[in-house]
Each structure stands twice: as structure tokens, then as C-alpha cells.
Coordinates of C-alpha atoms and ligand atoms in Angstrom, one line a residue:
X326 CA 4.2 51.8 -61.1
X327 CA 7.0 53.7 -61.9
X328 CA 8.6 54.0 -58.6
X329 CA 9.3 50.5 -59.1
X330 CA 11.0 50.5 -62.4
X331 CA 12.9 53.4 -61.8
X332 CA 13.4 52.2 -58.0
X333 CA 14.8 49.1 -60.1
X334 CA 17.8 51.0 -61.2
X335 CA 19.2 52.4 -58.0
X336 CA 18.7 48.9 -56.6
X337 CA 21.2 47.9 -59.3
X338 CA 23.4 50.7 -58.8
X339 CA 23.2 49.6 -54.9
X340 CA 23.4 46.1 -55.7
X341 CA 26.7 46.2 -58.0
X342 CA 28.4 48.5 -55.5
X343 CA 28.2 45.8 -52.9
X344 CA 26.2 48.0 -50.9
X345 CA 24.2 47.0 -47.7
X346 CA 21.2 49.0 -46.8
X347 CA 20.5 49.1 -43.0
X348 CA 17.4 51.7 -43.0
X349 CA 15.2 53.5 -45.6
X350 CA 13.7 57.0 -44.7
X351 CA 11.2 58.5 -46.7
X352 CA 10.2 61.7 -47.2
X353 CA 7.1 63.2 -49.4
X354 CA 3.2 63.1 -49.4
X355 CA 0.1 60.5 -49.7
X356 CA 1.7 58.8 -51.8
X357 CA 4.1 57.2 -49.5
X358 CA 2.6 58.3 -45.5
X359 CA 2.2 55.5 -43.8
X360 CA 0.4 57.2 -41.6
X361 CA 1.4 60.0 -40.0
X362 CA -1.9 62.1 -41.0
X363 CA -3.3 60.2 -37.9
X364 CA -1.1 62.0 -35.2
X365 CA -1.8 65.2 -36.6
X366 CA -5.2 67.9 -36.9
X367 CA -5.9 67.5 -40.3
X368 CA -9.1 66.0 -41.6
X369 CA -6.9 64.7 -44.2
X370 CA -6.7 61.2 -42.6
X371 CA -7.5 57.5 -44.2
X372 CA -7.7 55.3 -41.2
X373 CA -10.7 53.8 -42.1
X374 CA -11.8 51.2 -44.2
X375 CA -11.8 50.6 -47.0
X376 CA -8.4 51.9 -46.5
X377 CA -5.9 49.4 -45.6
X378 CA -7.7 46.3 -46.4
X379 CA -5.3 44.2 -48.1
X380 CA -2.2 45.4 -45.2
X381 CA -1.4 43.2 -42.3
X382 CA -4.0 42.1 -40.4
X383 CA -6.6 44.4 -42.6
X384 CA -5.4 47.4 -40.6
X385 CA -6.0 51.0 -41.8
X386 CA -3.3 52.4 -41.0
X387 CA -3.2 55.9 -42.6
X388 CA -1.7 54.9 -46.1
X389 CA -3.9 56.2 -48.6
X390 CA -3.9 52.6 -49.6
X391 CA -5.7 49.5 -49.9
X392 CA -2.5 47.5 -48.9
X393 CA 1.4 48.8 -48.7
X394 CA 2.7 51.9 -50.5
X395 CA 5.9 52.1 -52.8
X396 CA 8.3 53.1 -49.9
X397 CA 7.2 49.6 -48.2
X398 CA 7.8 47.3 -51.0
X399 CA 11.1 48.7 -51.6
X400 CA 11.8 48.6 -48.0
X401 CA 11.3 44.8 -48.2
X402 CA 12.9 44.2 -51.3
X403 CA 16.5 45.9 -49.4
X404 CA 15.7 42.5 -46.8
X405 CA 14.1 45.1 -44.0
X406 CA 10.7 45.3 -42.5
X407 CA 8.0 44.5 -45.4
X408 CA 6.7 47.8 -43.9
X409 CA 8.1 51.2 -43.0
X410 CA 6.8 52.9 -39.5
X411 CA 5.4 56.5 -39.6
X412 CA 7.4 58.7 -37.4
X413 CA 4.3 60.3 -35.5
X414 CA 3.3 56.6 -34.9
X415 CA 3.7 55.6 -30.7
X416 CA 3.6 52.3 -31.4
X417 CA 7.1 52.3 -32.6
X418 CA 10.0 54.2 -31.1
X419 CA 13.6 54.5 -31.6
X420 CA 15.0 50.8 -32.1
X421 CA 12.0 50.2 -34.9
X422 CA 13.0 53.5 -36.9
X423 CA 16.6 52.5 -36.8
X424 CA 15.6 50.1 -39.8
X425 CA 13.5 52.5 -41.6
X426 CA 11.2 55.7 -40.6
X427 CA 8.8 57.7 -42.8
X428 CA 8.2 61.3 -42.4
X429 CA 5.8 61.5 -45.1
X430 CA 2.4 63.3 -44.8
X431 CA -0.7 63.1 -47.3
X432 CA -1.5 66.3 -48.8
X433 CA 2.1 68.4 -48.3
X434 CA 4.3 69.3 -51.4
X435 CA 7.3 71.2 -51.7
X436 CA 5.8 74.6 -51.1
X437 CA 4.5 75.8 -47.4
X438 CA 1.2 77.1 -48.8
X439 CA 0.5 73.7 -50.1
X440 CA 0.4 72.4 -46.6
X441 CA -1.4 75.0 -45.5
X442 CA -4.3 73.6 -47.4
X443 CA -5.4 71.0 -45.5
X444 CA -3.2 71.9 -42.0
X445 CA -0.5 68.9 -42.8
X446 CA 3.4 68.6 -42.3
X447 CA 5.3 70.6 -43.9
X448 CA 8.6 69.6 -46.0
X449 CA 10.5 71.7 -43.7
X450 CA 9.1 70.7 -40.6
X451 CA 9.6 66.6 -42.0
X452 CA 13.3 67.4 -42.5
X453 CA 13.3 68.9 -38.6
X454 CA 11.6 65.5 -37.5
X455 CA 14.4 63.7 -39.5
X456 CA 16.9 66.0 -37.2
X457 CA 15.1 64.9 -34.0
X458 CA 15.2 61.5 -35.3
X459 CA 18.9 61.6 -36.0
X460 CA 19.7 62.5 -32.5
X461 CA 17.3 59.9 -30.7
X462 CA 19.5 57.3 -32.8
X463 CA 23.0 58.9 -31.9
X464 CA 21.4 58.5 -28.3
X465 CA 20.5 55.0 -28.7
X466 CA 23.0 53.6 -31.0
X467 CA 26.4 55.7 -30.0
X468 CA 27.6 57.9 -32.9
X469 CA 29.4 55.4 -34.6
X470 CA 26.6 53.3 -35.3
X471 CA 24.0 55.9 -35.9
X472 CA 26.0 57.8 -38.7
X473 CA 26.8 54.7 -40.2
X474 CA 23.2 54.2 -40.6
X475 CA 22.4 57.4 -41.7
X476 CA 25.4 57.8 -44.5
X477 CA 24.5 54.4 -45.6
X478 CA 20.6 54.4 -46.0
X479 CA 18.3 54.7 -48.9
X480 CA 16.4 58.0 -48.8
X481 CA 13.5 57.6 -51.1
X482 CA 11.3 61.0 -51.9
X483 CA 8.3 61.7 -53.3
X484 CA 5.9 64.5 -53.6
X485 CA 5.0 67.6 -55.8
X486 CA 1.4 66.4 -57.2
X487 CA -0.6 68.2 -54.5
X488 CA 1.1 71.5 -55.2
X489 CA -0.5 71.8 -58.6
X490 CA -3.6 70.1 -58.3
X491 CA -4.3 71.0 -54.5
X492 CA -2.5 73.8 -54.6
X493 CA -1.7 76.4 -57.9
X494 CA -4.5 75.1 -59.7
X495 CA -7.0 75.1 -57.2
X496 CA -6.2 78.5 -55.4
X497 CA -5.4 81.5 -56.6
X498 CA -3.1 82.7 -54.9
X499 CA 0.2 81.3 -56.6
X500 CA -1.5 81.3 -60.0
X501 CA -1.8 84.7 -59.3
X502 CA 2.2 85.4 -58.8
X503 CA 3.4 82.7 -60.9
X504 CA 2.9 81.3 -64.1
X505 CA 2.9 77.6 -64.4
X506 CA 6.5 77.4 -65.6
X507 CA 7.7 80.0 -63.4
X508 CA 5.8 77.9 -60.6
X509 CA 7.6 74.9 -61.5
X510 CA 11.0 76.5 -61.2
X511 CA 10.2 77.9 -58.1
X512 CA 9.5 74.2 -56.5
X513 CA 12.6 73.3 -58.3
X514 CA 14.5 75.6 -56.2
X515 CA 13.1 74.1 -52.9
X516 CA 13.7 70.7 -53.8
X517 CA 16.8 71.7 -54.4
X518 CA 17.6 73.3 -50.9
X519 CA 15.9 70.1 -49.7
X520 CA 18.4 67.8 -51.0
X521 CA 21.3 69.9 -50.1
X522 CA 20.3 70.0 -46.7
X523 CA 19.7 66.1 -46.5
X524 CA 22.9 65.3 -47.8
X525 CA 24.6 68.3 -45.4
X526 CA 23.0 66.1 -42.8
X527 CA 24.6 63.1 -44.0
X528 CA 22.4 61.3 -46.6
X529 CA 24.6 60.4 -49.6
X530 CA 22.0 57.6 -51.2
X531 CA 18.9 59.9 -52.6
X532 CA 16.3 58.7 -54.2
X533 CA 14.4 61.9 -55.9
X534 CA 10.7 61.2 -57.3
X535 CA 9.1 63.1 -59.5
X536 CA 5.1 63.5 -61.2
X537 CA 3.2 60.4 -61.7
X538 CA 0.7 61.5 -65.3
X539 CA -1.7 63.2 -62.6
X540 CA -3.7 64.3 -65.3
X541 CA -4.8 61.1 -65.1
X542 CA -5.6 60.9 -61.3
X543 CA -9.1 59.5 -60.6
X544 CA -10.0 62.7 -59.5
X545 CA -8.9 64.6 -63.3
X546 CA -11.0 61.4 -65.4
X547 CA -14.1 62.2 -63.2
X548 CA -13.7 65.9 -63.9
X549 CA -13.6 65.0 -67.3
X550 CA -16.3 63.0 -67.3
X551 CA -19.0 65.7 -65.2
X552 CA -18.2 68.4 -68.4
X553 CA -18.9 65.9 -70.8
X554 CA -15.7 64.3 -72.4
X555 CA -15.6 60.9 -71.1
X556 CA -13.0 59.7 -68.3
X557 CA -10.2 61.3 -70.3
X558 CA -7.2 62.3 -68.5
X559 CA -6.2 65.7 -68.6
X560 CA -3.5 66.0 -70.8
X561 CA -2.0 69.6 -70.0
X562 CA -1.9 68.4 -66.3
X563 CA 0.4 65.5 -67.6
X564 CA 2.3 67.8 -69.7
X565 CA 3.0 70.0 -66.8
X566 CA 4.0 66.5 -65.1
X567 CA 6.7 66.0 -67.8
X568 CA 8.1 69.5 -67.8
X569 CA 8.6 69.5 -64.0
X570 CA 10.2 65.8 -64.2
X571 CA 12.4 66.9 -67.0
X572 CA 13.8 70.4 -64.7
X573 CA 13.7 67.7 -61.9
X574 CA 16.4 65.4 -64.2
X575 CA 18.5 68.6 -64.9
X576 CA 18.3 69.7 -60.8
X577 CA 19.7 66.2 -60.5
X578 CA 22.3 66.7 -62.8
X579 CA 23.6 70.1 -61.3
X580 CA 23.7 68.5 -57.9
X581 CA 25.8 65.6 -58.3
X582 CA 28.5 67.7 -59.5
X583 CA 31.3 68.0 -56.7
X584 CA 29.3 65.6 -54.6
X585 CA 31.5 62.5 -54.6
X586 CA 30.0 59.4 -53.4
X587 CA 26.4 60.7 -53.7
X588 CA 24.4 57.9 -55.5
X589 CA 21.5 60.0 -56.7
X590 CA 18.4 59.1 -59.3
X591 CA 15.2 60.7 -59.9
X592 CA 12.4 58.2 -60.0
X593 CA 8.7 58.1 -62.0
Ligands
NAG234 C1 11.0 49.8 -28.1 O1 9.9 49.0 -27.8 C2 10.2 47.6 -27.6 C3 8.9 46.9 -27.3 O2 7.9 47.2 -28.3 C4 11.1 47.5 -26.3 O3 11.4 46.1 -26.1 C5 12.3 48.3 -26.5 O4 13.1 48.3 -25.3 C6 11.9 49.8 -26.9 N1 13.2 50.5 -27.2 C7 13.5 51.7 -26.7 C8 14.8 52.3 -27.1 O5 12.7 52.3 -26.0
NAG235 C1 8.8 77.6 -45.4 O1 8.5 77.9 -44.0 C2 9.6 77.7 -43.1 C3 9.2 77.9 -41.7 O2 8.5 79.1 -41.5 C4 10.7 78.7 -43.5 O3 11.9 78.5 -42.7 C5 11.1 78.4 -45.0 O4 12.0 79.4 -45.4 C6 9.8 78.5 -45.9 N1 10.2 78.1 -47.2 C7 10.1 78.9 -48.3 C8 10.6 78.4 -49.6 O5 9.6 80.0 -48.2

């Protein structure tokens, strides 16, 4: 997984600067919900078996998972909770989220029409649960505490897949105004505003991932496979994937510039 490699680096970087993590707080899609999909009207939900399996207690808890997802292992690996909580979730409330919360719903991307698709959370409206979330932990922690928590945590993101494979790919609609490159700079620029706004809000470690090869989803080898050419992956999907990382590296770049004591990486 790359997460984990690349994850391996800002450990490091963490790790060297003497850094102590109190919280991680993720952002993105499937990849990383833990299962906030259940809270919401979307039949894009994965709270049932065989779903969650290998997790604690054999729970389905809403990762699309058999077991944890990325965000969780790292979450352990930084001494926290083996797990991190879904926002939406009731079962937790303010004192668990101080040690880690994730906004993350399957099937979003950076653009609003992507959620559209399938009726999920928005980016936008993630980064305004992440504002109600700040202020539930100034109320229970006292400012001091609660911007300590949030200037010193590990944000980790990750999503962009579903807005070409769900998204401009599938529909027509963007492939209609955009080409694919044009497309790509376009999520580019809302990542961008994303980030900026996080660390307005006072996130200064950031954790930016990009395109796993999803030409090489299950989904893209079946494909393959129904017109005939074996369980290839698709290749121009994965080339896509590697354009959009490599604008991702540049936005990453451009953004650390007069943004002292921003640890920043791009992941995948
Ligand atoms: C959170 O829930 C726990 C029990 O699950 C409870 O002990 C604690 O007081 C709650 N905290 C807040 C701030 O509501
Ligand atoms: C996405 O939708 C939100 C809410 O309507 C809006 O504030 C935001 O500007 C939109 N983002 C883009 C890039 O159009």
C-alpha cells in the first residue's frame, strides 16, 4: 500500500522533529470512511458482511473493508486508538474525537458533482463538520487545549479516484466541458482551496494523498476481462493517475512556500 510507505516518511519527518501527535483527522472518500456512509441517505453503504470481518469483534462498521483502513493503522502506529471514529457515528462523542475523528465518506471526491452521484458528503460540507467539530472541542477542552490539538495533529487526506471513474468518465457531463487534463487541473484547484482553508483553520501537519493505479481497480480488470482482454488493468486510467499525482506534487510545492512550520507531503 502506498499510503504506508509514503505515510512512512512523514512519520520520520514527525518522528525526528520530536513531534507528539495527540489526534489524527481524516478527510477523503471510501478509501478511508470508517463509516460515516451509515448516518447518511446514500445506498452507498457497506455495513454488512462480508464487510468488516477481520475488524474488532467482526463488526461491519461502514469501511469498505474487510478489517481497518489506512487512516487506522497509522492512527495506531502515532500510539492512538488502533481505530479512528467516524464523525456521523453516535456512539462516540466529543472526548473520543479528541484523539482522532474521520470525516470521510465513500464515493465523494474533490468536485460537488461527484457527490452528487450517489447523494454522499461533500468535501465542502466535511471541512464544515471539521468546523463544528472544532468548536465542540474548544467547548470541551478550553481553547488552550483544543488548538493545541488541532495545530499539532496529523491530517491525513485522501480522495480523487471516484471523480474520474464515478464521475468524468462515467457521466457526461464534465467530459463534456473539460478535457481530461483540463479536468485534472480543475480538481487541482479545489484541493488546493481545501488545504488553504485547513491550514487557515489551523492544521499545519497535512498529509495530501493522491491516485492509487485505479486502472487497476477490481472493477477496471473485470471490464477488461467482459470485452475480451483478460483482467488487464487499464493503463490510460493509471496514466491519468500519474499525471494528476505529479500536478498534485507541484500544488504541494507551491503551497509550502511562505507557509512556515507547515510539514506537508503528498502520499501514494
Ligand atoms: C462521552 O461518552 C462517555 C461514555 O461513553 C462518557 O463517559 C463521557 O462523559 C462522554 N463525554 C461527553 C463530553 O459527553
Ligand atoms: C461546491 O458547493 C459548495 C456549496 O454549495 C460551494 O460553496 C462551493 O463553492 C462549490 N465548489 C465549487 C468548486 O464549485
Amino acid at each position: 500500500m502506498g499510503h504506508f510507505i509514503a505515510f512512512a516518511l512523514l512519520f520520520l519527518q514527525l518522528y525526528t522533529a520530536g513531534a507528539k501527535v495527540p489526534a489524527v483527522i481524516v478527510f477523503g472518500d471510501s478509501s478511508v470512511d470508517a463509516g460515516n456512509n451509515n448516518h447518511i441517505q446514500t445506498v452507498l453503504k457497506s455495513n454488512f458482511r462480508p464487510y468488516g470481518r477481520d475488524f474488532f469483534g467482526g463488526k461491519a462498521t461502514g469501511r469498505f473493508s474487510n478489517g481497518r483502513v489506512p487512516t487506522d493503522f497509522i492512527s495506531e502506529s502515532f500510539g492512538l486508538r488502533p481505530y479512528v471514529p467516524a464523525y456521523l457515528d453516535t456512539a462516540y462523542n466529543i472526548s473520543d474525537f479528541a484523539s482522532g475523528v474521520c470525516f470521510a465518506s465513500a464515493g465523494t471526491g474533490y468536485d460537488n458533482a461527484t457527490s452528487d452521484v450517489l447523494s454522499v458528503i461533500p468535501l465542502w460540507k466535511e471541512v464544515e463538520y471539521y468546523k463544528e467539530y472544532q468548536k465542540k472541542l474548544r467547548d470541551h477542552l478550553g481553547d488552550q487545549k483544543a488548538n493545541a490539538i488541532i495545530s499539532q495533529a496529523v491530517y491525513l487526506t485522501s480522495m480523487g479516484t471516484n471523480d474520474f471513474l464515478e464521475n468524468y468518465y462515467t457521466l457526461s457531463n464534465r467530459r463534456s466541458q473539460y478535457t481530461i487534463t483540463q479536468y485534472q487541473d480543475y480538481l487541482v484547484t479545489i484541493a488546493e482551496s481545501f488545504i488553504k482553508t485547513l491550514y487557515g483553520l489551523g492544521a499545519r501537519k497535512v498529509s495530501l494523498g493522491g491516485l492509487p493505479p485505479m486502472g487497476c481497480l477490481p472493477l477496471e480488470r473485470t471490464t477488461s476481462f467482459m470485452i475480451g482482454q483478460g483482467d488487464k488493468c487499464n493503463s490510460d486510467y493509471n496514466n491519468v493517475a500519474m499525471a494528476f499525482n505529479r500536478k498534485l506534487s507541484g500544488l504541494v510545492k507551491r503551497i509550502r512556500v511562505g507557509r512556515s512550520g507547515m510539514l506537508f507531503n503528498r502520499t501514494v
